Amino acid sequence: MNNLSSLCNSTMKLPSRVLTLRNASVVGFRHSYNTPCDQKLTCKSKASFSFNQNSQFHAYPSPFLAFQGVIYNTQKLNCLPSSSFGLHNTVSRPYGVPVEASAVETDKNPERLCVENCNDENIVGGEVPGAEYGNSRASHESEIDKEAWSLLRDTVVTYCGFPIGTVASNDPGDKHPLNYDQVFIRDFVPSALAFLLRGEGEIVKNFLLHTLQLQSTEKTVDCYSPGQGLMPVSFKVRTVPLGDNKFEEVIDPDFGGSAIGRVAPVDSGLWWIILLRAYGKISGDYTLQEREDFQAGIKMILNLCLADGFDMFPSLLVTDGSCMIDRKMGVHGHPLEIQALTYAALRCSREMLTVIGCSKNLMTAINNRLSALSFHIREYYWVDLRKINEIYRYKTEEYSMDATNKFNIYPEQIPSWLIDWIPEDGGYLIGNLQPAHMDFRFFTLGNLWSLISSLATPKQNEAILKLIEAKWDDIVGHMPLKICYPALENEEWRIVTGSDPKNTPWSFHNGGSWPALLWQFTLACIKMGRIELAQKAVGLAEKKLSVDRWPEYYDTPSGKFVGKQSRLYQTWAIAGFLTSRMMLEKPDMASLLFWEEDNELLENCVCALTKGGRKICSRDVAKSQILV
């Protein structure tokens, strides 16, 4: 079935003005149409703000963070707020109390955005559920927690007076920040979770609102323009002088055109959907995901994920450098990280989409892809001693529907290091699978998200943690956690990376250790009831992160040295540590962020192999893995 043909045309071309809520009365909102400004306005002026135009970093005052902001009417206009703008008083108002909801003007060229009608009347206060917990724990924070929170708040970026994200790094000694002074969608996720778990949800809501407006909404034929639905990899708030001591704030998104390798980010939209669900789960505010503009934004991302192409596999085909490993590292094709994040985003979307009208067909497409993808990854990406021995005895050049070696894998591909490395009772999902190629490297992020999202079976989930525990010195070492294992070395490094001087063996993406992976490992351990493993990893990080000034990554096979080109005061290293600590203190909150096995998916075989006498793709293999 052609997935795109099943989607409603309205998701392909957004109207110029989209109502914020489809059924406002259901959630306590009433529709409001904002008339255009009758004067040229800017988001900021010197008369209205105490603003240092050379800095994008602002402290994030905690007492008044949890107000519930309504989306600002975003138009490509210069709108001058009143002289009191930015000096508003927050008003305490719980969730569900009616407030005015504005309409959204869709910007077809969202390279510059400013805010209209950011007035006191459009802002309401109210604490996010969980704020009481966040305030009570502040009194007994450790010194490292206090330091981390202080550093995290210093990375907050404001736009039109409101917090909208955190920069990637805030090292005061860094004279050449490159794009580390921007807000990355991927990097902001642990920061968002830290604020949400503390009961401070305003910054997360603002981030989701504004990044939605940055989404590319119009398909173009220009090969250098982003396709419809693509989310930017990052954005930066810039201050533009207008004269007469007035300044305009604009948001400049980067869709990969300025990044290393000029590759469009595949994972940004997936992370955005995952964060949208997390915001609703933790804050209890589901009105955001129910809005019509958010529903349309989700659908456009799904259009990219579910589009039919020439590929025969249910896994998503991407280029090198389109995910967290954003340089040439041999992860082109069907890397595990993208498949796991896609699976998680599809499960999030299935929860959040409103099933009416054309969305019913989209829901069918989601279920079909979830079913096919889960079977594909569980069956063909999984390796343990039994599977390696099976590959070792593969026959090649098999031409039939009943072939065992479906991808024509040559047994000589099994690396020598793997035979003695994999434990007896452990296993993992390989990093990539293509015709005549299996990438046997262990990629931590992909395996952790396969566990968190239940892309892997319950038995496979247990085996992944058993492998990490058995190979603790290799994967965790002195600093959690290796981004991949082992590193590419010698001639293999030169061929695969193109002799990348930053991805030298056991550094950066090539076997480096990333503290940013800690919160995902903690979440996986909580799901599997192995909290002691997470506590052990967090304890290792606590000993070194503050002393080493919160570096981006660590080098050497054991993660002992700060990376040669590692940025210090890396935000997602700080936020990942804080999020891990809070999830360990409040595991019931962490349980909102992962998924259990969905038995309904196991009942549906969508491979369409029943025609022409072809063998049916059985679900028995997958079902046999389920623990009773």
mmCIF file of C-alpha atoms in Angstrom, residues 37-240:
data_model
loop_
_atom_site.group_PDB
_atom_site.id
_atom_site.type_symbol
_atom_site.label_atom_id
_atom_site.label_comp_id
_atom_site.label_asym_id
_atom_site.label_seq_id
_atom_site.Cartn_x
_atom_site.Cartn_y
_atom_site.Cartn_z
ATOM 1 C CA CYS A 37 -0.557 44.804 13.965
ATOM 2 C CA ASP A 38 -1.306 48.289 12.789
ATOM 3 C CA GLN A 39 2.292 49.395 13.278
ATOM 4 C CA LYS A 40 5.739 48.115 12.529
ATOM 5 C CA LEU A 41 6.992 46.331 15.564
ATOM 6 C CA THR A 42 10.067 44.542 16.807
ATOM 7 C CA CYS A 43 10.531 41.899 19.415
ATOM 8 C CA LYS A 44 12.954 43.970 21.386
ATOM 9 C CA SER A 45 14.044 47.531 21.822
ATOM 10 C CA LYS A 46 16.609 49.109 24.086
ATOM 11 C CA ALA A 47 13.887 51.105 25.746
ATOM 12 C CA SER A 48 12.051 47.961 26.769
ATOM 13 C CA PHE A 49 14.831 45.559 27.739
ATOM 14 C CA SER A 50 18.001 45.273 29.636
ATOM 15 C CA PHE A 51 19.714 43.219 26.967
ATOM 16 C CA ASN A 52 23.314 42.550 26.103
ATOM 17 C CA GLN A 53 23.263 42.173 22.341
ATOM 18 C CA ASN A 54 26.616 40.398 22.341
ATOM 19 C CA SER A 55 25.358 37.517 24.416
ATOM 20 C CA GLN A 56 22.652 34.943 23.791
ATOM 21 C CA PHE A 57 22.965 33.382 27.254
ATOM 22 C CA HIS A 58 20.614 34.354 30.058
ATOM 23 C CA ALA A 59 20.214 33.056 33.567
ATOM 24 C CA TYR A 60 16.973 31.167 34.044
ATOM 25 C CA PRO A 61 15.311 32.369 37.273
ATOM 26 C CA SER A 62 13.677 29.359 38.883
ATOM 27 C CA PRO A 63 10.851 30.807 41.031
ATOM 28 C CA PHE A 64 8.693 31.891 38.082
ATOM 29 C CA LEU A 65 9.427 29.338 35.429
ATOM 30 C CA ALA A 66 6.399 27.151 35.437
ATOM 31 C CA PHE A 67 3.864 29.512 33.896
ATOM 32 C CA GLN A 68 1.847 28.148 31.033
ATOM 33 C CA GLY A 69 2.644 30.280 27.979
ATOM 34 C CA VAL A 70 0.268 30.367 25.035
ATOM 35 C CA ILE A 71 1.844 30.357 21.582
ATOM 36 C CA TYR A 72 2.643 33.770 20.248
ATOM 37 C CA ASN A 73 1.065 34.714 16.953
ATOM 38 C CA THR A 74 4.113 34.223 14.732
ATOM 39 C CA GLN A 75 4.202 36.258 11.554
ATOM 40 C CA LYS A 76 6.875 37.575 9.236
ATOM 41 C CA LEU A 77 6.312 41.096 10.553
ATOM 42 C CA ASN A 78 8.219 43.504 12.737
ATOM 43 C CA CYS A 79 5.936 44.029 15.703
ATOM 44 C CA LEU A 80 6.804 46.478 18.442
ATOM 45 C CA PRO A 81 5.568 45.389 21.851
ATOM 46 C CA SER A 82 4.384 47.779 24.466
ATOM 47 C CA SER A 83 6.966 49.447 26.685
ATOM 48 C CA SER A 84 6.056 47.092 29.491
ATOM 49 C CA PHE A 85 6.668 43.987 27.401
ATOM 50 C CA GLY A 86 9.159 41.656 29.025
ATOM 51 C CA LEU A 87 8.351 43.075 32.445
ATOM 52 C CA HIS A 88 5.103 41.215 32.915
ATOM 53 C CA ASN A 89 3.946 39.753 36.188
ATOM 54 C CA THR A 90 3.233 36.056 36.184
ATOM 55 C CA VAL A 91 -0.191 35.080 37.417
ATOM 56 C CA SER A 92 -0.808 31.770 39.110
ATOM 57 C CA ARG A 93 -3.324 29.749 37.119
ATOM 58 C CA PRO A 94 -3.687 25.967 37.129
ATOM 59 C CA TYR A 95 -3.989 23.879 33.979
ATOM 60 C CA GLY A 96 -7.404 23.769 32.363
ATOM 61 C CA VAL A 97 -8.432 27.348 33.249
ATOM 62 C CA PRO A 98 -9.723 29.054 30.084
ATOM 63 C CA VAL A 99 -7.357 31.516 28.431
ATOM 64 C CA GLU A 100 -7.279 33.163 25.019
ATOM 65 C CA ALA A 101 -5.649 30.965 22.369
ATOM 66 C CA SER A 102 -4.218 32.738 19.346
ATOM 67 C CA ALA A 103 -4.041 31.501 15.770
ATOM 68 C CA VAL A 104 -0.789 30.653 14.065
ATOM 69 C CA GLU A 105 0.426 32.212 10.868
ATOM 70 C CA THR A 106 2.408 29.587 8.965
ATOM 71 C CA ASP A 107 5.677 31.071 7.678
ATOM 72 C CA LYS A 108 6.540 29.610 4.281
ATOM 73 C CA ASN A 109 10.125 30.827 4.556
ATOM 74 C CA PRO A 110 10.916 30.389 8.242
ATOM 75 C CA GLU A 111 14.500 31.625 8.184
ATOM 76 C CA ARG A 112 13.515 34.679 10.193
ATOM 77 C CA LEU A 113 10.803 34.743 12.790
ATOM 78 C CA CYS A 114 9.721 37.395 15.216
ATOM 79 C CA VAL A 115 6.927 37.492 17.759
ATOM 80 C CA GLU A 116 3.688 39.434 17.558
ATOM 81 C CA ASN A 117 1.338 40.117 20.451
ATOM 82 C CA CYS A 118 3.706 38.950 23.203
ATOM 83 C CA ASN A 119 1.664 40.952 25.669
ATOM 84 C CA ASP A 120 0.765 40.391 29.286
ATOM 85 C CA GLU A 121 -2.752 39.324 28.307
ATOM 86 C CA ASN A 122 -1.428 36.378 26.296
ATOM 87 C CA ILE A 123 0.698 34.986 29.122
ATOM 88 C CA VAL A 124 -0.764 33.072 32.050
ATOM 89 C CA GLY A 125 0.927 31.508 34.999
ATOM 90 C CA GLY A 126 0.539 28.170 36.672
ATOM 91 C CA GLU A 127 2.874 25.486 37.931
ATOM 92 C CA VAL A 128 3.549 22.373 35.956
ATOM 93 C CA PRO A 129 2.650 19.139 37.755
ATOM 94 C CA GLY A 130 5.747 17.962 39.523
ATOM 95 C CA ALA A 131 6.865 21.461 40.530
ATOM 96 C CA GLU A 132 6.322 20.663 44.189
ATOM 97 C CA TYR A 133 8.746 17.791 43.858
ATOM 98 C CA GLY A 134 11.266 20.020 42.084
ATOM 99 C CA ASN A 135 11.077 22.729 44.731
ATOM 100 C CA SER A 136 11.302 20.319 47.667
ATOM 101 C CA ARG A 137 14.414 18.572 46.377
ATOM 102 C CA ALA A 138 16.311 21.864 45.923
ATOM 103 C CA SER A 139 16.965 22.064 49.654
ATOM 104 C CA HIS A 140 18.950 18.827 49.777
ATOM 105 C CA GLU A 141 20.862 19.044 46.490
ATOM 106 C CA SER A 142 24.515 18.063 46.530
ATOM 107 C CA GLU A 143 27.195 20.560 45.566
ATOM 108 C CA ILE A 144 27.637 18.978 42.150
ATOM 109 C CA ASP A 145 23.887 19.188 41.531
ATOM 110 C CA LYS A 146 23.887 22.868 42.450
ATOM 111 C CA GLU A 147 26.839 23.503 40.167
ATOM 112 C CA ALA A 148 25.201 21.611 37.325
ATOM 113 C CA TRP A 149 21.923 23.507 37.677
ATOM 114 C CA SER A 150 23.751 26.816 37.752
ATOM 115 C CA LEU A 151 25.647 25.921 34.597
ATOM 116 C CA LEU A 152 22.515 24.655 32.879
ATOM 117 C CA ARG A 153 20.599 27.847 33.598
ATOM 118 C CA ASP A 154 23.488 29.883 32.203
ATOM 119 C CA THR A 155 23.021 28.167 28.831
ATOM 120 C CA VAL A 156 19.391 29.199 28.424
ATOM 121 C CA VAL A 157 18.607 31.260 25.321
ATOM 122 C CA THR A 158 15.742 33.745 25.357
ATOM 123 C CA TYR A 159 13.670 35.018 22.470
ATOM 124 C CA CYS A 160 11.397 38.003 22.890
ATOM 125 C CA GLY A 161 12.045 37.779 26.620
ATOM 126 C CA PHE A 162 11.082 34.128 27.007
ATOM 127 C CA PRO A 163 13.325 31.044 27.367
ATOM 128 C CA ILE A 164 13.239 28.830 24.269
ATOM 129 C CA GLY A 165 16.201 26.451 24.583
ATOM 130 C CA THR A 166 19.791 25.874 25.684
ATOM 131 C CA VAL A 167 22.949 26.325 23.643
ATOM 132 C CA ALA A 168 25.078 23.277 22.929
ATOM 133 C CA SER A 169 28.053 24.555 24.907
ATOM 134 C CA ASN A 170 28.796 27.591 27.043
ATOM 135 C CA ASP A 171 32.546 27.589 27.591
ATOM 136 C CA PRO A 172 33.635 31.163 28.463
ATOM 137 C CA GLY A 173 37.150 30.372 27.243
ATOM 138 C CA ASP A 174 36.047 29.206 23.808
ATOM 139 C CA LYS A 175 36.933 31.912 21.274
ATOM 140 C CA HIS A 176 35.679 29.939 18.263
ATOM 141 C CA PRO A 177 32.308 28.410 19.208
ATOM 142 C CA LEU A 178 31.432 27.431 15.599
ATOM 143 C CA ASN A 179 27.827 26.219 15.919
ATOM 144 C CA TYR A 180 28.095 25.258 19.583
ATOM 145 C CA ASP A 181 26.401 28.557 20.455
ATOM 146 C CA GLN A 182 23.200 27.345 18.785
ATOM 147 C CA VAL A 183 20.218 25.438 20.146
ATOM 148 C CA PHE A 184 20.169 21.871 18.784
ATOM 149 C CA ILE A 185 16.915 19.921 18.808
ATOM 150 C CA ARG A 186 18.757 16.681 19.624
ATOM 151 C CA ASP A 187 20.952 18.232 22.318
ATOM 152 C CA PHE A 188 18.077 20.051 24.005
ATOM 153 C CA VAL A 189 16.177 16.853 24.864
ATOM 154 C CA PRO A 190 18.079 16.059 28.113
ATOM 155 C CA SER A 191 17.873 19.752 29.100
ATOM 156 C CA ALA A 192 14.124 19.650 28.501
ATOM 157 C CA LEU A 193 13.728 16.511 30.609
ATOM 158 C CA ALA A 194 15.767 18.037 33.422
ATOM 159 C CA PHE A 195 13.502 21.094 33.524
ATOM 160 C CA LEU A 196 10.350 19.003 33.209
ATOM 161 C CA LEU A 197 11.371 16.655 36.018
ATOM 162 C CA ARG A 198 12.017 19.720 38.168
ATOM 163 C CA GLY A 199 8.568 21.076 37.422
ATOM 164 C CA GLU A 200 9.759 23.911 35.185
ATOM 165 C CA GLY A 201 7.988 23.358 31.890
ATOM 166 C CA GLU A 202 7.821 26.803 30.331
ATOM 167 C CA ILE A 203 11.086 26.547 28.425
ATOM 168 C CA VAL A 204 10.085 23.173 26.963
ATOM 169 C CA LYS A 205 6.720 24.436 25.816
ATOM 170 C CA ASN A 206 8.267 27.525 24.232
ATOM 171 C CA PHE A 207 10.864 25.346 22.504
ATOM 172 C CA LEU A 208 8.205 23.083 21.019
ATOM 173 C CA LEU A 209 6.103 26.034 19.890
ATOM 174 C CA HIS A 210 8.918 27.861 18.143
ATOM 175 C CA THR A 211 10.598 24.858 16.553
ATOM 176 C CA LEU A 212 7.241 23.901 15.076
ATOM 177 C CA GLN A 213 7.222 27.289 13.331
ATOM 178 C CA LEU A 214 10.695 26.562 11.950
ATOM 179 C CA GLN A 215 9.521 23.344 10.319
ATOM 180 C CA SER A 216 9.766 23.471 6.547
ATOM 181 C CA THR A 217 6.155 23.523 5.327
ATOM 182 C CA GLU A 218 6.444 23.941 1.596
ATOM 183 C CA LYS A 219 7.966 21.411 -0.775
ATOM 184 C CA THR A 220 10.441 23.040 -3.167
ATOM 185 C CA VAL A 221 12.263 21.938 -6.295
ATOM 186 C CA ASP A 222 15.454 23.716 -5.298
ATOM 187 C CA CYS A 223 17.916 21.023 -4.252
ATOM 188 C CA TYR A 224 19.349 23.312 -1.600
ATOM 189 C CA SER A 225 16.020 23.917 0.123
ATOM 190 C CA PRO A 226 14.636 21.655 2.840
ATOM 191 C CA GLY A 227 11.775 19.368 1.944
ATOM 192 C CA GLN A 228 8.358 19.656 3.536
ATOM 193 C CA GLY A 229 8.267 18.485 7.152
ATOM 194 C CA LEU A 230 12.012 18.632 7.812
ATOM 195 C CA MET A 231 12.981 19.933 11.240
ATOM 196 C CA PRO A 232 16.183 21.984 11.556
ATOM 197 C CA VAL A 233 19.206 20.510 13.225
ATOM 198 C CA SER A 234 19.646 23.745 15.210
ATOM 199 C CA PHE A 235 18.727 27.415 15.386
ATOM 200 C CA LYS A 236 20.241 30.616 16.692
ATOM 201 C CA VAL A 237 18.652 33.763 18.069
ATOM 202 C CA ARG A 238 20.227 36.817 16.475
ATOM 203 C CA THR A 239 19.808 40.490 17.278
ATOM 204 C CA VAL A 240 19.488 42.759 14.245
#
